[in-house]
Short mmCIF file of C-alpha atoms in Angstrom, two decimals:
data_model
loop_
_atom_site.label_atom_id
_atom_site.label_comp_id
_atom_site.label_asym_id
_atom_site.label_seq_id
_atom_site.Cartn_x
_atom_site.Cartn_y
_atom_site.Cartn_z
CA UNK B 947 -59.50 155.67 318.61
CA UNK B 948 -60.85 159.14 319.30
CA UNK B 949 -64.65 159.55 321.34
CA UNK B 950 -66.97 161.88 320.56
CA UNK B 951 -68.42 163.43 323.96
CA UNK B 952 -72.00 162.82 324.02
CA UNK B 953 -74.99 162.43 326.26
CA UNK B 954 -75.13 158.89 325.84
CA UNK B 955 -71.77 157.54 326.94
CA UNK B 956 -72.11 154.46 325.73
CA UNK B 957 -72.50 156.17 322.46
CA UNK B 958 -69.09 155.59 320.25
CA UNK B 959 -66.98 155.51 317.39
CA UNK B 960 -66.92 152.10 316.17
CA UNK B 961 -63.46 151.42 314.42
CA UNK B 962 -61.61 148.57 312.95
CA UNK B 963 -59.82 145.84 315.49
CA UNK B 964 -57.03 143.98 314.65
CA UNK B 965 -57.89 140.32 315.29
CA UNK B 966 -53.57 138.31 315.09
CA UNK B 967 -53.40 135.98 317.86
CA UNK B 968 -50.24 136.54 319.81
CA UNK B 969 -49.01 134.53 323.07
CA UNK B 970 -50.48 135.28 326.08
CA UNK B 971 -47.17 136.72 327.96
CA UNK B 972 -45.45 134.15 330.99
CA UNK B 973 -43.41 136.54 332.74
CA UNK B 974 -44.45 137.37 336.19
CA UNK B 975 -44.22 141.34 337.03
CA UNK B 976 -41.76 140.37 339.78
CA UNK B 977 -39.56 139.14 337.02
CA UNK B 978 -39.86 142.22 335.47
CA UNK B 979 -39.27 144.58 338.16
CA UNK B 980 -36.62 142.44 339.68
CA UNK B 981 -34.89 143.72 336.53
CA UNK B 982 -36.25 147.19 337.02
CA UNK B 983 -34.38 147.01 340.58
CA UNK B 984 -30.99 146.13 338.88
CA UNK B 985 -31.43 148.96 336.96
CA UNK B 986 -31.99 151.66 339.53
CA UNK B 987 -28.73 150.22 341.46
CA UNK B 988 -26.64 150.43 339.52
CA UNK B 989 -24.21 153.22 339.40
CA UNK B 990 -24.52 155.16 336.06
CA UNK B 991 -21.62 154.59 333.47
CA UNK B 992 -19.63 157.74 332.04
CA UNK B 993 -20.47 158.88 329.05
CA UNK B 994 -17.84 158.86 326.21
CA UNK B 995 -17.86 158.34 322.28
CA UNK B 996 -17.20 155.53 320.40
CA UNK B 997 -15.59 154.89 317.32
CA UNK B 998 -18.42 154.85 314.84
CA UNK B 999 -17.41 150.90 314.19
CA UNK B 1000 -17.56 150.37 317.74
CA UNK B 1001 -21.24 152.38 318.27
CA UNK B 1002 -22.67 150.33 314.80
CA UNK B 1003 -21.41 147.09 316.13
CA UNK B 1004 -22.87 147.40 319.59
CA UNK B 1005 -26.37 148.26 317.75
CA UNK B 1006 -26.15 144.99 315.75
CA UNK B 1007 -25.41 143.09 318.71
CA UNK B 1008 -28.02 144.27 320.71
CA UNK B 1009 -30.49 143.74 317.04
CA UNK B 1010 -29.32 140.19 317.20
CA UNK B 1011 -29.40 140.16 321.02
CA UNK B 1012 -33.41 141.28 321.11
CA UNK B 1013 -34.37 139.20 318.29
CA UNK B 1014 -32.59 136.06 319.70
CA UNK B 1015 -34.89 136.71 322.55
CA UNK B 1016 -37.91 137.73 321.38
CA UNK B 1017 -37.85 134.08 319.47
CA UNK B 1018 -37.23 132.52 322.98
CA UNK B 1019 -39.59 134.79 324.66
CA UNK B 1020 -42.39 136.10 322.27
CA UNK B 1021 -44.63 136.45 325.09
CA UNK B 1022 -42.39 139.18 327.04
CA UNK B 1023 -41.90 140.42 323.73
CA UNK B 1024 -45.59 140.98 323.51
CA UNK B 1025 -46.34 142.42 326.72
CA UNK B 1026 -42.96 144.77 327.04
CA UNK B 1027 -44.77 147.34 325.06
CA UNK B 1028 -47.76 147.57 326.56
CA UNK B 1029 -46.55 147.50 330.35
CA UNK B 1030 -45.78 151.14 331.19
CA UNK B 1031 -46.99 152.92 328.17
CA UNK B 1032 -50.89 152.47 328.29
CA UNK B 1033 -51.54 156.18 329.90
CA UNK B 1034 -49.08 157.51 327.33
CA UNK B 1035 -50.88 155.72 324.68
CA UNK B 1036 -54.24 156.78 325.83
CA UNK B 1037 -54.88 159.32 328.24
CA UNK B 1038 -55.99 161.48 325.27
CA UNK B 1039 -58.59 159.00 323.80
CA UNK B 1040 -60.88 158.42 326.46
CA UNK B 1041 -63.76 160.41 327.34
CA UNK B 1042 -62.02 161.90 330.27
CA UNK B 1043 -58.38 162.75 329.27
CA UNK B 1044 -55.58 163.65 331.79
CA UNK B 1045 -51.91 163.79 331.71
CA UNK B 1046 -51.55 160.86 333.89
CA UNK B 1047 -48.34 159.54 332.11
CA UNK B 1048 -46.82 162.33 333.62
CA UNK B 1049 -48.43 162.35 337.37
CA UNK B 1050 -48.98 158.31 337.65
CA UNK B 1051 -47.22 156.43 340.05
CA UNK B 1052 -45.80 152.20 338.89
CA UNK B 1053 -47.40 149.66 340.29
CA UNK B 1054 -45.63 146.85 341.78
CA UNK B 1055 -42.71 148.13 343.26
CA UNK B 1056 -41.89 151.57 342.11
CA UNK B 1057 -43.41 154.70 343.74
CA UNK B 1058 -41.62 157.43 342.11
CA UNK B 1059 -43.35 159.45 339.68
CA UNK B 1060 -42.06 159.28 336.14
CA UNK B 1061 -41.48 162.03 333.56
CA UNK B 1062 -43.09 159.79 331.12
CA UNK B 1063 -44.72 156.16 330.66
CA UNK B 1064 -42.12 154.50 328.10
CA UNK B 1065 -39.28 152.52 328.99
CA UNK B 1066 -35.80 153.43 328.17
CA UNK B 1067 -33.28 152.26 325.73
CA UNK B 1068 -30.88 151.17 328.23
CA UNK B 1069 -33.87 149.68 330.64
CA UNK B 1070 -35.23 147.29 327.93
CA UNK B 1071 -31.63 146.60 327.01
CA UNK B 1072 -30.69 145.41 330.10
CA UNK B 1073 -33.61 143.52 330.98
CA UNK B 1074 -33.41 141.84 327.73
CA UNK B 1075 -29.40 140.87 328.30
CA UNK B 1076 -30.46 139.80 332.16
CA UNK B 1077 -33.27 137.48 330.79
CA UNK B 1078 -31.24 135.86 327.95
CA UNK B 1079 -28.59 135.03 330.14
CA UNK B 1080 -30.50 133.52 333.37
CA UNK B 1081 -33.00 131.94 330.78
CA UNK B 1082 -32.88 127.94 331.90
CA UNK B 1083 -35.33 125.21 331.20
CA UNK B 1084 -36.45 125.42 334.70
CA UNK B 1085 -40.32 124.24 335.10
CA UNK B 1086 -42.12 127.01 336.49
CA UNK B 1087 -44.71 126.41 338.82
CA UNK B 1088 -48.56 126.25 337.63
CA UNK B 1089 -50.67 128.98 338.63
CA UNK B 1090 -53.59 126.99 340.96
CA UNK B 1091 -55.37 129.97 342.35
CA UNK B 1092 -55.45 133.77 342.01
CA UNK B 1093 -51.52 134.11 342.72
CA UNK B 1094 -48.80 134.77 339.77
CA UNK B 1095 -46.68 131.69 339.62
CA UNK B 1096 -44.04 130.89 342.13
CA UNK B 1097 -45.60 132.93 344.61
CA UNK B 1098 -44.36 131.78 347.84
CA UNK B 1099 -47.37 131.27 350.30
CA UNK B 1100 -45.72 131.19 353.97
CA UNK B 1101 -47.10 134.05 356.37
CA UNK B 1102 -43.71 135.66 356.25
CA UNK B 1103 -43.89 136.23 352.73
CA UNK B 1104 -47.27 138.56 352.63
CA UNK B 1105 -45.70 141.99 353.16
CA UNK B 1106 -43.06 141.41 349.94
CA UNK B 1107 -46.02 140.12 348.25
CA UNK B 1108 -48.21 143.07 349.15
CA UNK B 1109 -45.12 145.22 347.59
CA UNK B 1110 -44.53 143.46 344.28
CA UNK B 1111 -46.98 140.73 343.01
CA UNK B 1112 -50.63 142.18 343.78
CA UNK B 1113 -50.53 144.13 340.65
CA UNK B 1114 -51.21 140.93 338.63
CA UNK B 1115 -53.81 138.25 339.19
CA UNK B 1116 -54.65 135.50 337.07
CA UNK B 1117 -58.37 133.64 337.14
CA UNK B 1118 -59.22 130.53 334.53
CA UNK B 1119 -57.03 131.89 331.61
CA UNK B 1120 -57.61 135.42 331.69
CA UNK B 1121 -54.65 137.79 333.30
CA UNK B 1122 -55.07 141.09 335.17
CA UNK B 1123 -52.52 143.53 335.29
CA UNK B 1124 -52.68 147.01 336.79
CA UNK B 1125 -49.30 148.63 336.15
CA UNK B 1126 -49.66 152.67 336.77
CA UNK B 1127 -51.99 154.54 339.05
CA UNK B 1128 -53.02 158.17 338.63
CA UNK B 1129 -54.81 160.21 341.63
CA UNK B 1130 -57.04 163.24 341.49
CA UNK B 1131 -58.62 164.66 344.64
CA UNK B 1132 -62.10 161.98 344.35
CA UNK B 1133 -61.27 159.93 341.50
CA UNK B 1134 -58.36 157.11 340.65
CA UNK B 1135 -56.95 156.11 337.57
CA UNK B 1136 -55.24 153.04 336.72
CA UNK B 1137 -53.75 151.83 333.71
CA UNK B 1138 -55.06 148.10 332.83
CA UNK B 1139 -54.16 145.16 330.87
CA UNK B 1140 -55.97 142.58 330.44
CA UNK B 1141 -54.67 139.01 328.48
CA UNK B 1142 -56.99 136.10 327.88
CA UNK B 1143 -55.90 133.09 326.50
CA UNK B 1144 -58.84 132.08 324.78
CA UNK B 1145 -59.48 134.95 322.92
CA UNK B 1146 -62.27 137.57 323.08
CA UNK B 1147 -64.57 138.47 320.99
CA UNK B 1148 -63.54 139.68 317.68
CA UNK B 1149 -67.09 141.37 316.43
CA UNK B 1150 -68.65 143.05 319.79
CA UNK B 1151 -70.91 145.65 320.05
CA UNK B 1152 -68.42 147.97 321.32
CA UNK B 1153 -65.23 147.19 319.73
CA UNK B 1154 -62.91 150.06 322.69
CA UNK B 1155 -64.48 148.88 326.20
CA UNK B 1156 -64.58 146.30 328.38
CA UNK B 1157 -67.47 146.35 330.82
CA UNK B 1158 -66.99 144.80 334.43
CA UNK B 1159 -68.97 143.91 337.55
CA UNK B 1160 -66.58 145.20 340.75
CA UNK B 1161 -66.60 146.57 344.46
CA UNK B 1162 -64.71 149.54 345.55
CA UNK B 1163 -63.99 149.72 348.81
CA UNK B 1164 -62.11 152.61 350.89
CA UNK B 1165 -60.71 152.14 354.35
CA UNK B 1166 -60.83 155.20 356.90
CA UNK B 1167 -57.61 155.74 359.34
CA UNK B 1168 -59.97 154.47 361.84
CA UNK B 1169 -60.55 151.33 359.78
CA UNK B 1170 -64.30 151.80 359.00
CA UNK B 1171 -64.77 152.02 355.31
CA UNK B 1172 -67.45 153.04 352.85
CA UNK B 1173 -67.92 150.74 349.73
CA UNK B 1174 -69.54 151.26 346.20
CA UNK B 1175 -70.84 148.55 344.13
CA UNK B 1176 -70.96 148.29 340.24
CA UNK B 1177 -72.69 146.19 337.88
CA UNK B 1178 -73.06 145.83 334.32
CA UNK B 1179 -76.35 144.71 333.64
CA UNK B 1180 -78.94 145.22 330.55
CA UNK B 1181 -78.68 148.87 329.62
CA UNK B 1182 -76.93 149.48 332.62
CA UNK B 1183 -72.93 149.54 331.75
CA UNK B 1184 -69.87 150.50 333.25
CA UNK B 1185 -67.04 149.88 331.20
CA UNK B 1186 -63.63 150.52 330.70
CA UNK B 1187 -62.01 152.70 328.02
CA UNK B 1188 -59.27 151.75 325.98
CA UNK B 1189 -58.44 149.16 323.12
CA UNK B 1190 -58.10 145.60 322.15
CA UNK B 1191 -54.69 145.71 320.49
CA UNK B 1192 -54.85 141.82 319.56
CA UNK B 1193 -57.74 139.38 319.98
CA UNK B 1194 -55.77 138.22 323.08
CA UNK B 1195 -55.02 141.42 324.95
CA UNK B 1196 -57.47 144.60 326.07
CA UNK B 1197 -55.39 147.58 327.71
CA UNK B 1198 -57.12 150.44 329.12
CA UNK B 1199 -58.03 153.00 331.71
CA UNK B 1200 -60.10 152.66 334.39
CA UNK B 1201 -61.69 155.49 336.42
CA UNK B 1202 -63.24 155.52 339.86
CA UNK B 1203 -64.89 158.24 340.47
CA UNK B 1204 -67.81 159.33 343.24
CA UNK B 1205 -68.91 163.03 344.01
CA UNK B 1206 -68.57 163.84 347.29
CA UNK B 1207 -65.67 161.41 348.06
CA UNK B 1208 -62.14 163.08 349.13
CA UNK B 1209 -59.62 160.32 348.66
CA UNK B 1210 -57.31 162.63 351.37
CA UNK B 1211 -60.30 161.11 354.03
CA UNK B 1212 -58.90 157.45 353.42
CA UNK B 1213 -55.46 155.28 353.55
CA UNK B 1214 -56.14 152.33 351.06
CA UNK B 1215 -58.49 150.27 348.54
CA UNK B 1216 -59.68 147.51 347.82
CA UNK B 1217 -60.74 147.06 344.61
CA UNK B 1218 -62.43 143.52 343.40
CA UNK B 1219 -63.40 143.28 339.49
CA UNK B 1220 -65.92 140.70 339.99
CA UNK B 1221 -66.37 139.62 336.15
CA UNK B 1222 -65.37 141.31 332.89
CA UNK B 1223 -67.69 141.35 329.72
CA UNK B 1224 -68.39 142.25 326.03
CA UNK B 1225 -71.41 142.59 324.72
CA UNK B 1226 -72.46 141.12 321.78
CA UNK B 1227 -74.27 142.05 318.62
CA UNK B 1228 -77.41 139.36 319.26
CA UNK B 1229 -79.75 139.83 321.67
CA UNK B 1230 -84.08 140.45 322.52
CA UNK B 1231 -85.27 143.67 321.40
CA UNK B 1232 -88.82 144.21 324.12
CA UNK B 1233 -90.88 147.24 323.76
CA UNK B 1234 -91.16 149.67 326.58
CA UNK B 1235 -93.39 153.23 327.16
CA UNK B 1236 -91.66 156.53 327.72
CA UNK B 1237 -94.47 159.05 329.59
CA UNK B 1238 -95.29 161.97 327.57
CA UNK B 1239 -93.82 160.22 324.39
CA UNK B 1240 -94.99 156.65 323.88
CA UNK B 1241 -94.11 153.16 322.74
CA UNK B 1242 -90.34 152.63 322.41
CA UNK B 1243 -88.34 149.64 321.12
CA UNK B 1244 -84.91 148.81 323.06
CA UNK B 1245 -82.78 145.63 322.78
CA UNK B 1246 -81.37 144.05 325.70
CA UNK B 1247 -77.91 142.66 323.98
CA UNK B 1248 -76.26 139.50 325.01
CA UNK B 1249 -73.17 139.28 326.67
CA UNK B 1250 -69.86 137.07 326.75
CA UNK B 1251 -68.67 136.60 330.42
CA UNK B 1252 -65.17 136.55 332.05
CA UNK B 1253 -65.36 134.92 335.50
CA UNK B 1254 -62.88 136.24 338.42
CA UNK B 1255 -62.59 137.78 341.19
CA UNK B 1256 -59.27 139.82 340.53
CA UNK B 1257 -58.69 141.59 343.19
CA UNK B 1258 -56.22 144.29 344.43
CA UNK B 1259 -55.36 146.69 347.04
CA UNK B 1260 -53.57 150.18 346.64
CA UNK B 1261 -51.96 151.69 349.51
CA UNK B 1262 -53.19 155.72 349.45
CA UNK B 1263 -49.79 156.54 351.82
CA UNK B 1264 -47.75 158.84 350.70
CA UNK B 1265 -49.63 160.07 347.62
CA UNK B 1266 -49.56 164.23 346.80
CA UNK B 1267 -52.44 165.48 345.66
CA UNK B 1268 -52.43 169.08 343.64
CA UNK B 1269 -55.04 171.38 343.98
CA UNK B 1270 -55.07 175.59 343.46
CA UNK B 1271 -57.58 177.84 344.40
CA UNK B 1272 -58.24 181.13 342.70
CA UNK B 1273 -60.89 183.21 345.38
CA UNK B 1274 -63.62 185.77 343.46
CA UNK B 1275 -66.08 186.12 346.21
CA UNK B 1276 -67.73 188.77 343.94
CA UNK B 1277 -71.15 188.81 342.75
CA UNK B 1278 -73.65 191.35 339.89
CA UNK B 1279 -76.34 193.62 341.34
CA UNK B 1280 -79.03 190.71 340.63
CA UNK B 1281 -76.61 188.28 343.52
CA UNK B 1282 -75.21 186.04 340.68
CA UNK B 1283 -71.33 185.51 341.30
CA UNK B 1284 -68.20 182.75 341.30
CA UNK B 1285 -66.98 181.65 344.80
CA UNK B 1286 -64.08 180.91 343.47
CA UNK B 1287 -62.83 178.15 341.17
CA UNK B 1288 -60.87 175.23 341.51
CA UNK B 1289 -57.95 173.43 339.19
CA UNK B 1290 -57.10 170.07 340.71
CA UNK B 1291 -54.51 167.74 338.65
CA UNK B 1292 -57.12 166.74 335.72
CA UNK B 1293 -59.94 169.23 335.83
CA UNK B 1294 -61.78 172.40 336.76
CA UNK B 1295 -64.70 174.08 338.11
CA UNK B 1296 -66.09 176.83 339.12
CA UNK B 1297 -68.33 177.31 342.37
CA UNK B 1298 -71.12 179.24 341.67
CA UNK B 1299 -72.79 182.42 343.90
CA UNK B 1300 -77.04 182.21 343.73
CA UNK B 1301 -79.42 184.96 345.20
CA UNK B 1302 -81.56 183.75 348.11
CA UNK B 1303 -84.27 180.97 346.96
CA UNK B 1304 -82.16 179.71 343.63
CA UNK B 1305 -81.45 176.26 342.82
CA UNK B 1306 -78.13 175.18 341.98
CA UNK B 1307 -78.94 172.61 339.77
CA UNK B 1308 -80.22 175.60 337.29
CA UNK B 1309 -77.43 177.15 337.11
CA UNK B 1310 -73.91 175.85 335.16
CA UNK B 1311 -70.98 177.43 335.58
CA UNK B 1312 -68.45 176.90 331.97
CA UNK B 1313 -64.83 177.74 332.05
CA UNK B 1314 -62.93 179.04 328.72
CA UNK B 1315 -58.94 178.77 328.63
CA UNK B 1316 -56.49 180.91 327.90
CA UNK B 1317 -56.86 181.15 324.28
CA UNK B 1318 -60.40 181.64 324.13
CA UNK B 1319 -61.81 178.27 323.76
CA UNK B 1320 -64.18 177.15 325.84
CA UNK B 1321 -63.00 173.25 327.87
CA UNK B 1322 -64.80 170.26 326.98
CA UNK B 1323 -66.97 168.78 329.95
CA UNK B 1324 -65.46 166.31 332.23
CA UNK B 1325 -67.97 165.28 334.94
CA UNK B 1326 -71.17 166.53 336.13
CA UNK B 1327 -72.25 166.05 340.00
CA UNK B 1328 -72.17 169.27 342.69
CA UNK B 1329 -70.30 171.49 339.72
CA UNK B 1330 -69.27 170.70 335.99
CA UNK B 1331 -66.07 169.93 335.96
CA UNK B 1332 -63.77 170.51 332.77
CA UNK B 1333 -61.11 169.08 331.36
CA UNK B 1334 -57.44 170.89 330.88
CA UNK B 1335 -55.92 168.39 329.28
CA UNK B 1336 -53.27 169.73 326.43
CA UNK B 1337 -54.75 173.13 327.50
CA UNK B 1338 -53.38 176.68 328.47
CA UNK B 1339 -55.34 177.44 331.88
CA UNK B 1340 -53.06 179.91 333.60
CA UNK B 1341 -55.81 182.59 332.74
CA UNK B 1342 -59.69 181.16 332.01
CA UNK B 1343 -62.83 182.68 331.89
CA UNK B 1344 -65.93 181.55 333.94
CA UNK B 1345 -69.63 182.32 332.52
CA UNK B 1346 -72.07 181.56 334.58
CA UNK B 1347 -75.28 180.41 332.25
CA UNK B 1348 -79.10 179.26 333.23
CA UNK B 1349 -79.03 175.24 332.81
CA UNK B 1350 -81.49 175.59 329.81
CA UNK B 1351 -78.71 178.35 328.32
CA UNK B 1352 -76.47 175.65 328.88
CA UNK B 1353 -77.85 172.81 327.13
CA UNK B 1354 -78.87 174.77 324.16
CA UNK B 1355 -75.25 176.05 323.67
CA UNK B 1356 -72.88 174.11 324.39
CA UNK B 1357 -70.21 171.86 321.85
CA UNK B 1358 -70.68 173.47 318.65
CA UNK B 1359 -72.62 176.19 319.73
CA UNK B 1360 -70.32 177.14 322.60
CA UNK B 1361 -69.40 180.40 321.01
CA UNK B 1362 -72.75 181.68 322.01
CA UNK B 1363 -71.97 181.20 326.22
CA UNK B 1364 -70.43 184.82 326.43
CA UNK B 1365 -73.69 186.69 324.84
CA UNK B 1366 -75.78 184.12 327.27
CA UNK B 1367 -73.65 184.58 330.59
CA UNK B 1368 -75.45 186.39 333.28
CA UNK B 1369 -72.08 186.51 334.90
CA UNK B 1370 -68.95 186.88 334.35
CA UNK B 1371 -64.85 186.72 335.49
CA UNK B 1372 -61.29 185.78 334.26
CA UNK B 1373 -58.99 184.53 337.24
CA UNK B 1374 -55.09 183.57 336.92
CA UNK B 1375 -53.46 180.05 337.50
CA UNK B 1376 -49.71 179.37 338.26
CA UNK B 1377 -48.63 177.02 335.41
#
C-alpha cells in the first residue's frame, strides 16, 4: 500500500485485499500485558553459549512449543502480530508519514518509549510458555457491555482499569484496540486495530480506510475543555489510513489533528468513535451546478455501518514533546523574509516575513532537505507543513514562492521553486 499525495484525499490507490477468515482474537490486553509485566521483572539471565545440540534442541522445542499453542490459541496467534507493530508496519504508507514506531508510547500499561514497535524473541517466547502452561478450561466471562471480559466493576477497581483495560472496547461483535500513541505538538497518533466478527466488506470503494463518526474532546488543567466533532457523511469523509489484513481485522493509524491547538495547553482526552464505516460501490448518482462551470454529476455512495460508541481516554501527563527552532529574522529589499522555521517531531515549516498590506494566504513558504530535494507536503492551515520522514534535515532550504508559483510547481515540477523563489535561506538542524 503506497498513496499518492493528491488534492483530493480521498483520491487512492486501489490494491488487492486478502479476503481468509481468521478468528477474531479472545485474549484480553490485560492478559497480554500481565505477561509483558513478568517480563520487565524479571532479572536478565547471563549470557553464555551452548553446545550447538543444546541451542538446536531448545529451537525445536520452542517450534513445537508455539505451534502447540497457536492450535490451542489461533486467535492470540492472530492478533500477536499485529499488536505493537502497526506504526512499524505503516507509518510510511499513509499520507502523513512519521517515525512514530520510534517516538510512540504502549498503550495499556507501558509508558516507556520503545526503540522499535516489534516484540522480541524472548518476549513472545515467554508469553507463549506463560499461556500454555496457565491455559485451563476455565469459562470466561461474556462481554455484556463496552468492558473486555472479566472486568471487575466495583468502584475500587476504576483506577487499575483506567491503567490497563481502556485500550480495548468491544460493541456488538466488533473489537477496538488502540495499542501505541504518538504525539506531535497539535496532532495525536494512535495505532488502531480493529476485529469484527462478522466480517467487513470484502469489495468497498476504498479497499485501505475505514471512515468513522467520533468526538474529540480535550480537558484544560482547569477542567474546561474544548471539543471537535467529526462525521462521515455523503462526500464528506474522515477516515482512517491503514489496511484490512484479513476480512476480519482493519489496523491502522489514526490522526487528530486541529491548527491552532497546542496539546502542551491540555492534560487528557477523550476520544469517542461514534460508528465506523465502509463505503460501498452502489449508490445515487444526483446532478449538481458548479458556478462558472456548469452541470456536474456526483454519486452519493452507500455505506455499511458499524454501531459503537468505543470510547477512550489518554492521559497527556508526562508526555515530551520535541520541538527546535532555527531564528532568520532577515528579510530582501522588497520586505519578503523567513521568521524563522520550525522542526517539531514529524514535520516542518517555515514562518514567513510579508511587507506591510500582504496576505499570508498568498504566500507559501517550501522547505528542501539536505540533499537537495524538496519535502513532500504534510498539512496546510497557518503554514505548510512538510514532512521529514526518512529525510536528512540537519541543513534545508526555505523558498518563499507566490501561492499561484506554488500551485503551478510543485510535485513533479518542484525543481522549478528555486528559479520562482522571491526569497531565499538555508538554516542548520541538530540531528
Amino acid at each position: 500500500m503506497k498513496y499518492k499525495k493528491t488534492d483530493d484525499p480521498l483520491e487512492r490507490i486501489i490494491k488487492d485485499s486478502l479476503a481468509q477468515k481468521v478468528q477474531e482474537p479472545e485474549l484480553p490486553d490485560k492478559k497480554m500485558e500481565d505477561v509483558y509485566q513478568k517480563i520487565r521483572n524479571m532479572q536478565p539471565a547471563r549470557k553464555r553459549k551452548l553446545p550447538t545440540g543444546v541451542k538446536f534442541g531448545a529451537a525445536a522445542a520452542v517450534l513445537a512449543l508455539i505451534m502447540v499453542y497457536s492450535v490451542k490459541n489461533p486467535a492470540v496467534a492472530a492478533q500477536i502480530p499485529l499488536i505493537g507493530t502497526i506504526f512499524q508496519r505503516l507509518e510510511g504508507e499513509v499520507s502523513f508519514p512519521g517515525d512514530y514506531s520510534n517516538k510512540s508510547i504502549r498503550l495499556g500499561g507501558e509508558s516507556d518509549r520503545k526503540d522499535d514497535g516489534t516484540k522480541t524473541e524472548i518476549e513472545l517466547e515467554t508469553q507463549i510458555q506463560n499461556e500454555t502452561e496457565n491455559d485451563t478450561d476455565t469459562i470466561r466471562p461474556e462481554r455484556t457491555d463496552n468492558t473486555i471480559a472479566g472486568t471487575q466493576t466495583d468502584d475500587n477497581a476504576d483506577d487499575e482499569k483506567s491503567k490497563t483495560q481502556s485500550y480495548q472496547e468491544k460493541v456488538d461483535g466488533v473489537t477496538v484496540t488502540l495499542s501505541e500513541v504518538a504525539y506531535d505538538h497539535n496532532a495525536i497518533y494512535l495505532a488502531i486495530l480493529v476485529q469484527n466478527e462478522d466480517g467487513f466488506v470484502k469489495d468497498a470503494l476504498y479497499p485501505d480506510i475505514l471512515f468513522y463518526d467520533a468526538q474529540v474532546k480535550l480537558y484544560r488543567p482547569d477542567g474546561s475543555t474544548k471539543e471537535f466533532d467529526y462525521k462521515s457523511e455523503g462526500i464528506f469523509l474522515k477516515g482512517i489510513e491503514g489496511e484490512y489484513t484479513d476480512s476480519n481485522t482493519f489496523k491502522g493509524i489514526f490522526q487528530f489533528m486541529e491548527n491552532g491547538t497546542d496539546l502542551s495547553d491540555y492534560t487528557a482526552c477523550d476520544l469517542t468513535f461514534r460508528n465506523f464505516q465502509q463505503q460501498l460501490t452502489t449508490g445515487e448518482t444526483e446532478t449538481i451546478v458548479v458556478p462558472d462551470y456548469g452541470e456536474v454529476p456526483r454519486t452519493i455512495y452507500d455505506s455499511e455501518y458499524y454501531k459503537g460508541p468505543w470510547k477512550f481516554r489518554l492521559d497527556f501527563d508526562g508526555i515530551a514533546i520535541s520541538e527546535q527552532e532555527a531564528v532568520v529574522h532577515d528579510t530582501n529589499e522588497q520586505g519578503f523574509g523567513i521568521e524563522k522555521v520550525v522542526k517539531t517531531e514529524f514535520e516542518i515549516y517555515a514562518v514567513p516575513i510579508l511587507p506591510e498590506g500582504e496576505k499570508g494566504y498568498n504566500y507559501v513558504a517550501t522547505i528542501w532537505d539536505a540533499d537537495g530535494e524538496a519535502l513532500e507536503t504534510r498539512n496546510y492551515g497557518d503554514y505548510l507543513t512538510m514532512s521529514h520522514y526518512g529525510r536528512d534535515v540537519s541543513e534545508v532550504t526555505v523558498y518563499l514562492l507566490r501561492a499561484e508559483d506554488f500551485l503551478d510547481n510543485k510535485g513533479e515540477n518542484s525543481y522549478l521553486q528555486p528559479e520562482k523563489a522571491i526569497y531565499t535561506t538555508t538554516v542548520r538542524f541538530n540531528k
